[in-house]
Amino acid sequence: MKIIILGAGQVGGTLAENLSSEKNDITIIDTDTDRLRELQDRIDVKTVFGHGSYPHVLRDAGADDADMLVAVTSSDETNMVACQVAYTLFRTPTKISRIRSNAYLKQTDLFNVDAFPIDVLISPEQVVTQYIRRLLEFPGALQVLDFADSRVQLVAVKAYYGGPLVGQAISALKDHLPNVETRVAAVFRRNTAIEPRGDTIIEADDEVFFVAGREHIHTVMSELRRAEDSYKRVIIAGGGNIGYRLAKALEKRYRLKIIEHNAERARFLSENLDRTVVLHGSATDKSLLEEENIENTDVFCALTNDDEVNIMASLLAKRHGARKVMTLINKAAYVDLVQGGMIDVAISPQQATIGSLLTHVRRGDVVNVHSLRRGAAEAIEAIAHGDSMSSKVVGRRVDEVKLPPGTTIGAIVRGEDVLMARSDVVIESDDHVILFVMDKRHIADVERLFQVGLGFF
């Protein structure tokens, strides 16, 4: 596809990196020449200097025949105007815009052909808030991803000594949980992907991805690690957009405190949150954390817009007794550096957001994409269409589908029913198929599996 990305920041750069590795024709527009040069040196993209909402800049970037515009600058207004210009002057088929302000997001009638013709709205703050909510719902999970309107979830956990399944073969899951439908989709051991087979032995410290119906997630997790008590007390460091949204979403369920260093913002938070205790101060202030009983805190979420502050506050909270720490980190290099040590979960806004963008780039009827392992792997939800003549998957048993190397089918959702992908299950038209792709180089092969042949039309 020919794709124009407006904005070379963290989200735009990460997206360009993901898409260029899949042989798309990518052009990035930005006003920061140093950032453009850095991206061009590192990945195979074209760059254009200028304001992306200006018609002549979009024309220079190839908007006349572009398939898609992705506007992800830090300015909502620039993104909205760019989509309007792309539609009016260039008839760009798909226009995706990042919108951060709630003032716009609440006005859904703003985003249509008669106003701002934006096909897909992306709000990283909303995506990250949802991401953290799911992690809090399942204590001990590293990642929790929804498919098929939340009927199926893909969960990543680190296997620990003491888990009933640790030291046993994956096939033992059936004996341990005879009444639970689940399937191990992938195992990562010392950062290397291992294709899961029945005789694969789960070792301590393996990162295990499994698929199950939402109601069975806690049960399966307890097989891989000691069951953890539900979270009750949560401290949020940083009352910006993400911190505020998260507090608003959680305050009815948890005992919440939020630490904000800016006095004016702290006043705003105290006026707009009902049950959250708002503290004016620094999240790296040891005496403040001790005063607020950090040793009795279940989860400390560091969500300021400064990576260094988030990391330091998290390490301080963990050292002084916080049970779990979750840390928002924008710089990709830091994520691998800190996760798995004292920091339990490092959250990358770019990786959390990238899936919702990739959904609209994938060929075939792909309705859900989640980026995993910092972009190295993907989980995909694709809908099967056609019949046994026109489709490479419909009418075939799971073990008859010619999957690319490192790809597994985790589950199949048929109407309201969730079927684990056992070898004898036959895929039908309109089934939602959940796949795990361990090597992103094979994404195009997976897409082709779900494209309908000409015989179907």
Short mmCIF file of C-alpha atoms in Angstrom, two decimals:
data_model
loop_
_atom_site.label_atom_id
_atom_site.label_comp_id
_atom_site.label_asym_id
_atom_site.label_seq_id
_atom_site.Cartn_x
_atom_site.Cartn_y
_atom_site.Cartn_z
CA MET A 1 0.00 0.00 0.00
CA LYS A 2 1.03 3.60 -0.53
CA ILE A 3 0.75 5.26 2.88
CA ILE A 4 1.45 8.82 4.01
CA ILE A 5 2.23 9.26 7.71
CA LEU A 6 1.87 12.77 9.05
CA GLY A 7 4.01 13.21 12.18
CA ALA A 8 7.41 11.59 12.81
CA GLY A 9 7.04 11.40 16.60
CA GLN A 10 7.01 8.20 18.66
CA VAL A 11 3.71 6.86 17.23
CA GLY A 12 4.45 7.88 13.63
CA GLY A 13 8.01 6.54 13.77
CA THR A 14 6.97 3.20 15.29
CA LEU A 15 4.20 2.82 12.70
CA ALA A 16 6.60 3.62 9.85
CA GLU A 17 9.02 1.01 11.17
CA ASN A 18 6.30 -1.65 11.35
CA LEU A 19 4.87 -0.90 7.90
CA SER A 20 8.12 -0.42 5.98
CA SER A 21 9.29 -3.88 7.08
CA GLU A 22 6.25 -5.26 5.22
CA LYS A 23 7.23 -3.71 1.89
CA ASN A 24 4.69 -0.86 1.96
CA ASP A 25 5.51 2.42 0.22
CA ILE A 26 5.81 4.85 3.15
CA THR A 27 6.23 8.65 3.11
CA ILE A 28 6.59 10.61 6.38
CA ILE A 29 5.84 14.33 6.70
CA ASP A 30 7.20 16.43 9.58
CA THR A 31 8.69 19.85 10.39
CA ASP A 32 11.61 18.33 12.33
CA THR A 33 14.44 17.76 9.82
CA ASP A 34 16.68 15.97 12.35
CA ARG A 35 13.96 13.45 13.18
CA LEU A 36 13.23 12.86 9.46
CA ARG A 37 16.92 12.30 8.74
CA GLU A 38 17.21 9.88 11.66
CA LEU A 39 14.22 7.83 10.41
CA GLN A 40 15.49 7.83 6.82
CA ASP A 41 18.90 6.55 7.95
CA ARG A 42 17.31 3.74 9.92
CA ILE A 43 14.36 2.54 7.81
CA ASP A 44 13.35 2.44 4.15
CA VAL A 45 10.98 5.44 3.91
CA LYS A 46 10.66 8.66 1.93
CA THR A 47 10.49 11.91 3.90
CA VAL A 48 8.95 15.31 3.16
CA PHE A 49 9.64 18.45 5.20
CA GLY A 50 6.64 20.71 5.83
CA HIS A 51 3.25 21.20 7.47
CA GLY A 52 1.18 18.12 6.66
CA SER A 53 -2.11 19.99 6.47
CA TYR A 54 -0.85 22.17 3.57
CA PRO A 55 -2.13 20.94 0.17
CA HIS A 56 1.22 21.41 -1.63
CA VAL A 57 3.05 19.40 1.05
CA LEU A 58 0.55 16.52 0.76
CA ARG A 59 0.90 16.68 -3.03
CA ASP A 60 4.71 16.50 -2.74
CA ALA A 61 4.26 13.43 -0.51
CA GLY A 62 2.26 11.67 -3.24
CA ALA A 63 -1.31 12.24 -2.00
CA ASP A 64 -2.62 12.09 -5.59
CA ASP A 65 -2.48 8.29 -5.57
CA ALA A 66 -2.03 7.41 -1.86
CA ASP A 67 -4.16 4.59 -0.42
CA MET A 68 -4.09 5.93 3.12
CA LEU A 69 -3.29 8.99 5.22
CA VAL A 70 -2.37 8.44 8.89
CA ALA A 71 -2.29 11.79 10.72
CA VAL A 72 -0.57 11.33 14.10
CA THR A 73 1.00 14.71 14.91
CA SER A 74 0.65 16.07 18.45
CA SER A 75 -1.90 18.63 17.19
CA ASP A 76 -5.52 17.43 16.86
CA GLU A 77 -6.34 20.42 14.66
CA THR A 78 -3.49 19.69 12.20
CA ASN A 79 -4.58 16.05 11.98
CA MET A 80 -8.24 16.97 11.36
CA VAL A 81 -7.45 19.57 8.69
CA ALA A 82 -5.02 17.20 6.93
CA CYS A 83 -7.77 14.56 6.66
CA GLN A 84 -10.17 17.19 5.31
CA VAL A 85 -7.64 18.32 2.66
CA ALA A 86 -6.81 14.71 1.70
CA TYR A 87 -10.52 13.99 1.19
CA THR A 88 -11.47 17.21 -0.63
CA LEU A 89 -8.48 17.56 -2.95
CA PHE A 90 -7.10 14.05 -3.34
CA ARG A 91 -10.02 11.71 -2.52
CA THR A 92 -7.69 9.60 -0.35
CA PRO A 93 -9.64 6.35 0.33
CA THR A 94 -8.73 5.85 4.03
CA LYS A 95 -8.02 8.64 6.50
CA ILE A 96 -6.91 7.83 10.06
CA SER A 97 -6.47 10.58 12.63
CA ARG A 98 -5.06 10.75 16.13
CA ILE A 99 -7.39 12.78 18.36
CA ARG A 100 -6.30 13.42 21.95
CA SER A 101 -8.74 16.01 23.26
CA ASN A 102 -11.91 14.76 24.90
CA ALA A 103 -13.64 17.94 23.76
CA TYR A 104 -13.48 16.56 20.18
CA LEU A 105 -13.90 12.87 21.01
CA LYS A 106 -17.23 13.51 22.75
CA GLN A 107 -18.66 15.09 19.58
CA THR A 108 -18.97 11.97 17.41
CA ASP A 109 -21.07 13.77 14.79
CA LEU A 110 -17.99 15.89 13.98
CA PHE A 111 -16.33 12.98 12.20
CA ASN A 112 -18.24 12.22 9.03
CA VAL A 113 -18.22 13.19 5.37
CA ASP A 114 -20.23 16.36 6.01
CA ALA A 115 -17.83 17.66 8.69
CA PHE A 116 -14.33 16.18 9.13
CA PRO A 117 -14.17 13.09 6.84
CA ILE A 118 -12.10 10.85 9.14
CA ASP A 119 -12.62 7.10 8.72
CA VAL A 120 -10.84 5.96 11.90
CA LEU A 121 -10.18 7.85 15.13
CA ILE A 122 -7.19 6.83 17.23
CA SER A 123 -6.83 8.02 20.81
CA PRO A 124 -3.59 6.66 22.35
CA GLU A 125 -4.75 7.81 25.78
CA GLN A 126 -7.96 5.76 25.49
CA VAL A 127 -6.05 2.72 24.20
CA VAL A 128 -3.48 2.85 27.02
CA THR A 129 -6.19 3.36 29.65
CA GLN A 130 -8.00 0.23 28.41
CA TYR A 131 -4.70 -1.66 28.33
CA ILE A 132 -3.93 -0.86 31.98
CA ARG A 133 -7.52 -1.62 33.08
CA ARG A 134 -7.24 -5.14 31.66
CA LEU A 135 -3.88 -5.70 33.40
CA LEU A 136 -5.42 -4.66 36.73
CA GLU A 137 -8.33 -7.05 36.15
CA PHE A 138 -5.94 -10.02 35.83
CA PRO A 139 -3.20 -9.78 38.51
CA GLY A 140 0.06 -11.28 37.25
CA ALA A 141 -0.62 -10.83 33.50
CA LEU A 142 1.98 -9.15 31.29
CA GLN A 143 -0.48 -8.50 28.46
CA VAL A 144 -4.24 -9.02 28.08
CA LEU A 145 -5.77 -8.64 24.61
CA ASP A 146 -9.41 -8.78 23.55
CA PHE A 147 -10.84 -10.50 20.46
CA ALA A 148 -14.34 -11.05 19.10
CA ASP A 149 -15.98 -8.37 21.28
CA SER A 150 -14.14 -9.63 24.40
CA ARG A 151 -15.49 -13.19 24.10
CA VAL A 152 -11.91 -14.44 23.69
CA GLN A 153 -8.75 -13.10 25.31
CA LEU A 154 -5.08 -13.72 24.63
CA VAL A 155 -3.04 -13.43 27.83
CA ALA A 156 0.73 -13.39 28.37
CA VAL A 157 2.08 -14.57 31.74
CA LYS A 158 5.51 -15.42 33.06
CA ALA A 159 5.55 -19.00 34.36
CA TYR A 160 6.87 -19.21 37.95
CA TYR A 161 8.22 -21.96 40.18
CA GLY A 162 5.23 -23.30 42.09
CA GLY A 163 2.80 -23.15 39.15
CA PRO A 164 1.12 -26.58 38.74
CA LEU A 165 2.00 -26.79 35.01
CA VAL A 166 5.63 -25.65 35.35
CA GLY A 167 7.95 -28.59 34.58
CA GLN A 168 5.17 -30.44 32.73
CA ALA A 169 4.17 -30.82 29.08
CA ILE A 170 1.54 -28.51 27.58
CA SER A 171 -0.66 -31.56 26.93
CA ALA A 172 -1.07 -31.89 30.74
CA LEU A 173 -3.31 -28.77 30.66
CA LYS A 174 -6.22 -31.02 29.56
CA ASP A 175 -5.75 -33.26 32.62
CA HIS A 176 -5.38 -30.33 35.01
CA LEU A 177 -8.37 -28.41 33.60
CA PRO A 178 -10.72 -30.97 32.03
CA ASN A 179 -13.66 -28.53 31.95
CA VAL A 180 -11.81 -25.49 30.58
CA GLU A 181 -11.27 -24.82 26.88
CA THR A 182 -7.84 -23.21 26.39
CA ARG A 183 -4.87 -23.39 24.08
CA VAL A 184 -1.24 -22.27 24.40
CA ALA A 185 -0.57 -20.08 21.35
CA ALA A 186 3.14 -19.37 21.87
CA VAL A 187 6.03 -19.73 24.29
CA PHE A 188 9.02 -17.37 24.50
CA ARG A 189 12.06 -18.72 26.34
CA ARG A 190 15.00 -16.35 26.90
CA ASN A 191 13.54 -14.12 24.15
CA THR A 192 13.41 -16.98 21.63
CA ALA A 193 10.08 -18.17 20.20
CA ILE A 194 9.28 -21.86 20.71
CA GLU A 195 6.42 -23.33 18.71
CA PRO A 196 4.12 -24.97 21.28
CA ARG A 197 3.43 -28.67 20.79
CA GLY A 198 1.77 -31.11 23.16
CA ASP A 199 5.15 -32.41 24.36
CA THR A 200 6.67 -28.93 24.93
CA ILE A 201 7.72 -28.65 28.60
CA ILE A 202 6.85 -25.34 30.32
CA GLU A 203 9.88 -24.02 32.22
CA ALA A 204 10.04 -21.39 34.95
CA ASP A 205 10.49 -17.86 33.49
CA ASP A 206 8.90 -18.85 30.15
CA GLU A 207 6.63 -16.17 28.75
CA VAL A 208 3.48 -18.11 27.85
CA PHE A 209 0.72 -16.76 25.60
CA PHE A 210 -2.57 -18.64 25.92
CA VAL A 211 -6.06 -18.18 24.49
CA ALA A 212 -9.27 -18.81 26.45
CA GLY A 213 -12.79 -17.51 26.92
CA ARG A 214 -12.86 -14.45 29.20
CA GLU A 215 -14.48 -16.41 32.05
CA HIS A 216 -11.60 -18.97 32.14
CA ILE A 217 -8.59 -16.62 32.17
CA HIS A 218 -8.03 -16.62 35.96
CA THR A 219 -8.26 -20.44 36.09
CA VAL A 220 -5.65 -20.96 33.36
CA MET A 221 -3.33 -18.34 34.87
CA SER A 222 -3.34 -20.21 38.18
CA GLU A 223 -1.81 -23.23 36.37
CA LEU A 224 1.25 -21.23 35.34
CA ARG A 225 1.90 -19.22 38.48
CA ARG A 226 0.71 -18.93 42.05
CA ALA A 227 -2.73 -17.32 42.16
CA GLU A 228 -2.54 -13.66 43.17
CA ASP A 229 -5.06 -11.77 45.26
CA SER A 230 -7.12 -9.13 43.48
CA TYR A 231 -5.76 -5.60 43.54
CA LYS A 232 -7.45 -3.13 45.88
CA ARG A 233 -5.11 -0.17 46.52
CA VAL A 234 -3.69 1.69 43.51
CA ILE A 235 -1.45 4.78 43.38
CA ILE A 236 -1.18 6.65 40.08
CA ALA A 237 1.83 8.93 39.53
CA GLY A 238 0.96 11.65 37.02
CA GLY A 239 -2.42 13.29 36.52
CA GLY A 240 -2.10 14.04 32.81
CA ASN A 241 -4.55 12.76 30.17
CA ILE A 242 -3.80 9.07 30.80
CA GLY A 243 -3.61 9.34 34.60
CA TYR A 244 -6.87 11.29 34.77
CA ARG A 245 -8.72 8.93 32.38
CA LEU A 246 -7.49 5.90 34.32
CA ALA A 247 -8.52 7.37 37.68
CA LYS A 248 -11.96 8.23 36.29
CA ALA A 249 -12.36 4.65 35.00
CA LEU A 250 -11.10 2.93 38.17
CA GLU A 251 -12.23 5.01 41.14
CA LYS A 252 -15.46 3.10 41.70
CA ARG A 253 -13.62 -0.26 41.89
CA TYR A 254 -10.34 0.51 43.66
CA ARG A 255 -9.02 2.65 46.50
CA LEU A 256 -7.18 5.26 44.46
CA LYS A 257 -4.59 7.95 45.08
CA ILE A 258 -3.09 10.15 42.38
CA ILE A 259 0.13 12.16 42.74
CA GLU A 260 0.43 15.31 40.58
CA HIS A 261 3.33 17.80 40.80
CA ASN A 262 1.53 20.72 39.08
CA ALA A 263 -0.68 22.62 41.57
CA GLU A 264 -3.18 23.82 38.98
CA ARG A 265 -3.59 20.36 37.47
CA ALA A 266 -3.93 18.86 40.98
CA ARG A 267 -6.79 21.32 41.64
CA PHE A 268 -8.46 20.26 38.37
CA LEU A 269 -8.16 16.58 39.35
CA SER A 270 -9.64 17.13 42.82
CA GLU A 271 -12.61 19.00 41.30
CA ASN A 272 -13.29 16.38 38.62
CA LEU A 273 -12.66 13.09 40.44
CA ASP A 274 -15.19 11.84 42.99
CA ARG A 275 -13.52 9.14 45.08
CA THR A 276 -9.83 9.60 44.31
CA VAL A 277 -7.44 11.15 46.85
CA VAL A 278 -5.40 13.79 44.98
CA LEU A 279 -1.90 14.51 46.35
CA HIS A 280 0.14 17.54 45.26
CA GLY A 281 3.80 16.54 45.17
CA SER A 282 6.50 14.57 43.39
CA ALA A 283 6.23 10.84 42.71
CA THR A 284 9.99 10.56 43.34
CA ASP A 285 9.64 12.01 46.86
CA LYS A 286 10.48 9.09 49.17
CA SER A 287 8.91 10.70 52.26
CA LEU A 288 5.61 11.32 50.38
CA LEU A 289 5.46 7.67 49.27
CA GLU A 290 6.14 6.51 52.82
CA GLU A 291 3.46 8.86 54.22
CA GLU A 292 0.96 7.34 51.77
CA ASN A 293 1.78 3.78 52.90
CA ILE A 294 3.50 2.66 49.73
CA GLU A 295 4.29 -0.68 51.45
CA ASN A 296 0.54 -1.48 51.51
CA THR A 297 -0.02 -0.51 47.86
CA ASP A 298 -1.02 -3.29 45.45
CA VAL A 299 -0.14 -1.44 42.22
CA PHE A 300 1.91 1.69 41.58
CA CYS A 301 1.28 3.08 38.06
CA ALA A 302 3.85 5.65 36.87
CA LEU A 303 2.11 7.57 34.07
CA THR A 304 3.83 10.96 33.81
CA ASN A 305 5.08 12.17 30.41
CA ASP A 306 8.72 11.83 31.50
CA ASP A 307 10.27 8.34 31.08
CA GLU A 308 13.07 8.99 33.55
CA VAL A 309 10.66 10.19 36.26
CA ASN A 310 8.44 7.14 35.64
CA ILE A 311 11.37 4.72 35.94
CA MET A 312 12.83 6.36 39.06
CA ALA A 313 9.43 6.63 40.79
CA SER A 314 8.68 2.96 39.98
CA LEU A 315 12.03 1.73 41.33
CA LEU A 316 11.53 3.80 44.48
CA ALA A 317 7.97 2.47 44.97
CA LYS A 318 9.08 -1.13 44.42
CA ARG A 319 12.03 -0.82 46.79
CA HIS A 320 9.73 0.54 49.50
CA GLY A 321 7.22 -2.28 49.27
CA ALA A 322 4.74 -1.73 46.40
CA ARG A 323 3.51 -5.18 45.33
CA LYS A 324 3.48 -4.43 41.57
CA VAL A 325 4.73 -1.51 39.49
CA MET A 326 3.54 -0.61 35.99
CA THR A 327 5.55 2.01 34.13
CA LEU A 328 4.66 4.05 31.05
CA ILE A 329 7.71 4.29 28.79
CA ASN A 330 7.82 6.14 25.46
CA LYS A 331 11.40 5.38 24.42
CA ALA A 332 11.42 1.92 22.86
CA ALA A 333 15.04 1.30 23.94
CA TYR A 334 14.04 1.66 27.60
CA VAL A 335 11.21 -0.89 27.45
CA ASP A 336 13.46 -3.94 26.96
CA LEU A 337 15.94 -2.50 29.43
CA VAL A 338 13.61 -2.29 32.43
CA GLN A 339 10.83 -4.91 32.11
CA GLY A 340 11.26 -8.09 34.09
CA GLY A 341 13.61 -6.62 36.69
CA MET A 342 12.18 -4.49 39.48
CA ILE A 343 9.61 -3.10 37.06
CA ASP A 344 6.87 -5.69 36.54
CA VAL A 345 5.18 -4.29 33.42
CA ALA A 346 6.62 -1.68 31.05
CA ILE A 347 3.84 -0.12 28.97
CA SER A 348 4.70 1.30 25.54
CA PRO A 349 1.95 3.65 24.26
CA GLN A 350 3.25 3.17 20.72
CA GLN A 351 2.98 -0.63 20.81
CA ALA A 352 -0.45 -0.44 22.48
CA THR A 353 -1.69 1.97 19.78
CA ILE A 354 -0.02 0.38 16.78
CA GLY A 355 -2.43 -2.57 16.66
CA SER A 356 -5.46 -0.40 16.05
CA LEU A 357 -3.62 1.26 13.15
CA LEU A 358 -2.37 -2.03 11.66
CA THR A 359 -5.93 -3.39 11.56
CA HIS A 360 -6.68 -0.98 8.70
CA VAL A 361 -3.55 -1.85 6.73
CA ARG A 362 -3.92 -5.62 6.72
CA ARG A 363 -5.31 -7.26 3.59
CA GLY A 364 -8.03 -9.90 3.80
CA ASP A 365 -10.87 -9.31 6.26
CA VAL A 366 -8.71 -8.57 9.31
CA VAL A 367 -10.76 -7.01 12.12
CA ASN A 368 -8.26 -6.98 14.96
CA VAL A 369 -4.48 -6.74 15.24
CA HIS A 370 -2.39 -6.65 18.41
CA SER A 371 1.33 -6.01 18.39
CA LEU A 372 3.24 -8.33 20.74
CA ARG A 373 6.76 -8.61 22.10
CA ARG A 374 7.60 -4.98 21.20
CA GLY A 375 6.44 -5.50 17.60
CA ALA A 376 8.28 -8.77 16.92
CA ALA A 377 5.07 -10.84 16.83
CA GLU A 378 1.38 -10.22 16.13
CA ALA A 379 -1.98 -11.62 17.15
CA ILE A 380 -4.57 -11.31 14.40
CA GLU A 381 -8.34 -11.82 14.23
CA ALA A 382 -9.40 -12.56 10.65
CA ILE A 383 -12.81 -13.49 9.24
CA ALA A 384 -12.98 -16.47 6.88
CA HIS A 385 -15.09 -15.95 3.73
CA GLY A 386 -16.06 -17.98 0.69
CA ASP A 387 -16.20 -21.75 0.32
CA SER A 388 -13.77 -24.62 -0.11
CA MET A 389 -13.22 -23.66 -3.78
CA SER A 390 -12.50 -19.94 -3.30
CA SER A 391 -10.88 -19.92 0.15
CA LYS A 392 -7.66 -21.47 1.45
CA VAL A 393 -9.18 -21.99 4.92
CA VAL A 394 -12.97 -22.51 4.64
CA GLY A 395 -14.05 -26.16 4.63
CA ARG A 396 -10.65 -27.29 5.87
CA ARG A 397 -9.70 -28.84 9.21
CA VAL A 398 -7.27 -26.79 11.28
CA ASP A 399 -4.49 -29.33 10.64
CA GLU A 400 -5.12 -29.08 6.86
CA VAL A 401 -4.58 -25.29 6.69
CA LYS A 402 -1.10 -24.54 5.27
CA LEU A 403 0.06 -22.07 7.91
CA PRO A 404 3.33 -20.13 7.45
CA PRO A 405 6.24 -21.11 9.75
CA GLY A 406 5.80 -19.95 13.35
CA THR A 407 2.06 -19.33 12.96
CA THR A 408 -0.58 -21.01 15.10
CA ILE A 409 -4.38 -20.82 15.18
CA GLY A 410 -5.46 -20.27 18.78
CA ALA A 411 -9.24 -20.18 18.65
CA ILE A 412 -12.25 -19.89 16.35
CA VAL A 413 -15.31 -17.81 17.26
CA ARG A 414 -18.50 -18.97 15.53
CA GLY A 415 -21.47 -16.78 16.45
CA GLU A 416 -21.61 -16.92 20.25
CA ASP A 417 -19.51 -20.10 20.47
CA VAL A 418 -15.78 -20.11 21.22
CA LEU A 419 -13.96 -23.18 19.82
CA MET A 420 -10.36 -23.94 20.68
CA ALA A 421 -8.42 -24.73 17.50
CA ARG A 422 -8.04 -28.50 17.85
CA SER A 423 -6.73 -30.26 14.76
CA ASP A 424 -10.13 -31.75 13.80
CA VAL A 425 -12.13 -28.47 13.93
CA VAL A 426 -13.38 -27.50 10.45
CA ILE A 427 -13.32 -23.76 9.63
CA GLU A 428 -16.60 -22.39 8.25
CA SER A 429 -17.43 -19.20 6.36
CA ASP A 430 -17.87 -16.16 8.69
CA ASP A 431 -15.79 -17.78 11.45
CA HIS A 432 -13.52 -15.35 13.33
CA VAL A 433 -10.09 -17.01 13.42
CA ILE A 434 -7.57 -15.91 16.07
CA LEU A 435 -3.97 -16.44 14.89
CA PHE A 436 -0.62 -15.91 16.56
CA VAL A 437 2.24 -14.97 14.19
CA MET A 438 5.64 -15.31 15.86
CA ASP A 439 7.63 -14.00 12.90
CA LYS A 440 6.30 -10.80 11.33
CA ARG A 441 7.98 -11.62 8.01
CA HIS A 442 5.12 -14.07 7.40
CA ILE A 443 2.29 -11.55 7.93
CA ALA A 444 1.70 -11.22 4.15
CA ASP A 445 1.36 -15.02 3.86
CA VAL A 446 -1.26 -15.02 6.63
CA GLU A 447 -3.17 -12.20 4.89
CA ARG A 448 -3.20 -14.18 1.65
CA LEU A 449 -4.77 -17.15 3.45
CA PHE A 450 -7.84 -15.02 4.19
CA GLN A 451 -8.18 -13.39 0.77
CA VAL A 452 -10.99 -14.87 -1.29
CA GLY A 453 -10.17 -16.17 -4.77
CA LEU A 454 -11.93 -14.90 -7.91
CA GLY A 455 -14.15 -17.97 -7.98
CA PHE A 456 -16.07 -16.51 -5.06
CA PHE A 457 -17.41 -13.52 -7.04
#
